[in-house]
Structures are given as structure tokens and as C-alpha cells.
């Protein structure tokens, strides 16, 4: 291991926690928009209750809060990674093969960040760490 890598290694759990918290905060805003109309309602209007779009909003809002807290991180991240894979392939990909053109680049990024959390865990500053 290089000298730089060995000096940075102790900070890895904190960098992972920052990734988890930042991604979750931005992600939960997508759910807040769909479910609460905050900070502004979706341009397509509020989704009908129990519609696929509404269920996705519930997952984004509740899952985002749980990830910010670092509570049930691995199972929640697994479900959200699956939601984002579904969102990409069924909502974005049919528009175009290119993520930049179909608006699915965020869905792909969220999918892989959440998939990483399934294996890496929550990092520091997580309620999961107190449950062990």
C-alpha cells in the first residue's frame, strides 16, 4: 500500500458515510416532490395514490430518510438499487439508448451507489453501527 493510501485509509468510513448521506438527501427530495409536492410539485402533476410513480415516491422518501440515518442500510440500499434499475430500463431507456438523451443518468448513478452500499455498508455515523 502506498504511503498516501495508508494515510487516507482511516478516513474511508467517513468518506463512505458522506457519500451515503449526500446521495440519500438528494434522493429523498425526489420522493418529497412526488409525495408532498415539496419543494415544488412534479411538472407532470402529483401522482395518483398507489400508482407506480407514487409507490416509487414512497420508496424514495422513506428509503432516503433511512439511508440518511444509516438504518437498515444494506436491505434498503438493495431495494432502492432495484427501484433505480427498474426506473432506468422501463422509464428512461425506451426513450433513447443514450442516458444523456433519455434523462436516465441519475437513475444509473443512484443504482450503482446504492448497490455499492449493499456491500460496503453504511460507513461511519450510522444507526446500524449502534444496533450491532
Coordinates of C-alpha atoms in Angstrom, one line a residue:
X1 CA 0.0 0.0 0.0
X2 CA 1.4 3.4 -0.9
X3 CA 2.1 6.0 1.8
X4 CA -0.8 8.2 0.6
X5 CA -3.2 5.2 0.6
X6 CA -2.2 4.2 4.1
X7 CA -2.7 7.8 5.4
X8 CA -6.1 8.1 3.8
X9 CA -7.4 4.6 4.8
X10 CA -8.5 5.7 8.3
X11 CA -10.9 8.2 6.8
X12 CA -12.6 5.7 4.4
X13 CA -15.6 5.1 6.8
X14 CA -16.2 8.8 7.0
X15 CA -16.0 9.3 3.2
X16 CA -18.4 6.4 2.7
X17 CA -20.8 8.0 5.2
X18 CA -20.6 11.3 3.4
X19 CA -21.4 9.5 0.1
X20 CA -24.4 7.7 1.7
X21 CA -25.8 10.9 3.4
X22 CA -25.3 13.2 0.4
X23 CA -26.9 10.7 -2.1
X24 CA -29.7 9.9 0.3
X25 CA -30.6 13.6 0.9
X26 CA -30.8 14.3 -2.8
X27 CA -32.7 11.1 -3.4
X28 CA -35.3 11.7 -0.7
X29 CA -36.0 15.1 -2.3
X30 CA -37.2 13.2 -5.4
X31 CA -39.7 11.3 -3.2
X32 CA -40.7 14.5 -1.3
X33 CA -41.5 16.1 -4.6
X34 CA -43.7 13.2 -5.7
X35 CA -45.4 12.6 -2.4
X36 CA -45.5 16.0 -0.7
X37 CA -45.2 18.3 -3.7
X38 CA -42.2 19.9 -2.0
X39 CA -40.1 21.9 -2.8
X40 CA -42.4 22.1 -5.9
X41 CA -44.9 19.6 -7.4
X42 CA -43.7 17.5 -10.3
X43 CA -44.2 19.1 -13.7
X44 CA -46.5 16.2 -14.7
X45 CA -48.6 16.8 -11.6
X46 CA -49.0 14.8 -8.4
X47 CA -49.1 11.1 -9.0
X48 CA -52.3 9.2 -8.2
X49 CA -52.2 7.3 -4.9
X50 CA -51.0 3.7 -5.3
X51 CA -49.8 4.3 -8.9
X52 CA -46.3 3.1 -9.8
X53 CA -45.0 6.6 -9.7
X54 CA -46.5 7.2 -6.2
X55 CA -45.0 3.9 -4.9
X56 CA -41.6 4.9 -6.2
X57 CA -42.0 8.3 -4.4
X58 CA -42.8 6.5 -1.1
X59 CA -39.7 4.3 -1.6
X60 CA -37.6 7.3 -2.4
X61 CA -38.8 9.4 0.6
X62 CA -38.8 6.6 3.2
X63 CA -35.7 4.9 1.8
X64 CA -33.9 8.2 1.6
X65 CA -34.6 9.0 5.2
X66 CA -33.5 5.5 6.4
X67 CA -30.2 5.9 4.4
X68 CA -29.6 9.4 5.8
X69 CA -29.9 7.8 9.3
X70 CA -27.9 4.8 8.3
X71 CA -30.7 2.5 9.5
X72 CA -31.2 -0.9 7.7
X73 CA -28.7 0.4 5.2
X74 CA -28.0 -2.8 3.3
X75 CA -31.6 -4.0 2.7
X76 CA -32.9 -0.5 2.0
X77 CA -30.0 0.1 -0.5
X78 CA -30.7 -3.2 -2.2
X79 CA -34.4 -2.2 -2.7
X80 CA -33.5 1.3 -3.9
X81 CA -30.9 0.0 -6.3
X82 CA -33.6 -2.3 -7.8
X83 CA -36.0 0.6 -8.0
X84 CA -33.5 2.7 -9.9
X85 CA -32.6 -0.2 -12.2
X86 CA -36.3 -0.6 -13.0
X87 CA -36.7 3.2 -13.4
X88 CA -33.9 3.2 -15.9
X89 CA -34.9 0.2 -18.1
X90 CA -38.6 0.8 -18.1
X91 CA -38.9 4.6 -17.9
X92 CA -35.8 6.1 -19.4
X93 CA -34.2 3.5 -21.8
X94 CA -37.2 3.3 -24.1
X95 CA -36.7 7.0 -25.0
X96 CA -33.2 6.5 -26.2
X97 CA -30.2 4.2 -25.9
X98 CA -28.1 7.1 -24.6
X99 CA -28.5 8.0 -20.9
X100 CA -27.7 11.6 -21.5
X101 CA -30.5 11.8 -24.0
X102 CA -33.1 9.8 -22.1
X103 CA -32.6 11.5 -18.8
X104 CA -31.6 8.3 -17.0
X105 CA -28.1 9.2 -16.0
X106 CA -29.1 10.0 -12.4
X107 CA -31.0 6.7 -12.2
X108 CA -27.9 4.8 -13.3
X109 CA -25.7 6.6 -10.8
X110 CA -28.2 6.1 -7.9
X111 CA -28.5 2.4 -8.8
X112 CA -24.7 1.8 -8.6
X113 CA -24.2 4.0 -5.5
X114 CA -26.9 2.1 -3.7
X115 CA -25.7 -1.3 -5.0
X116 CA -22.2 -0.4 -3.6
X117 CA -23.8 0.4 -0.2
X118 CA -25.3 -3.1 -0.1
X119 CA -21.7 -4.5 0.0
X120 CA -19.8 -1.7 1.7
X121 CA -22.3 -1.0 4.5
X122 CA -23.2 2.4 5.9
X123 CA -19.8 3.7 6.9
X124 CA -19.5 6.0 10.0
X125 CA -22.3 7.9 11.6
X126 CA -24.9 5.3 11.1
X127 CA -27.6 3.9 13.4
X128 CA -26.8 0.5 12.1
X129 CA -23.4 0.7 13.9
X130 CA -25.3 1.1 17.2
X131 CA -27.5 -1.8 16.6
X132 CA -24.6 -4.3 16.4

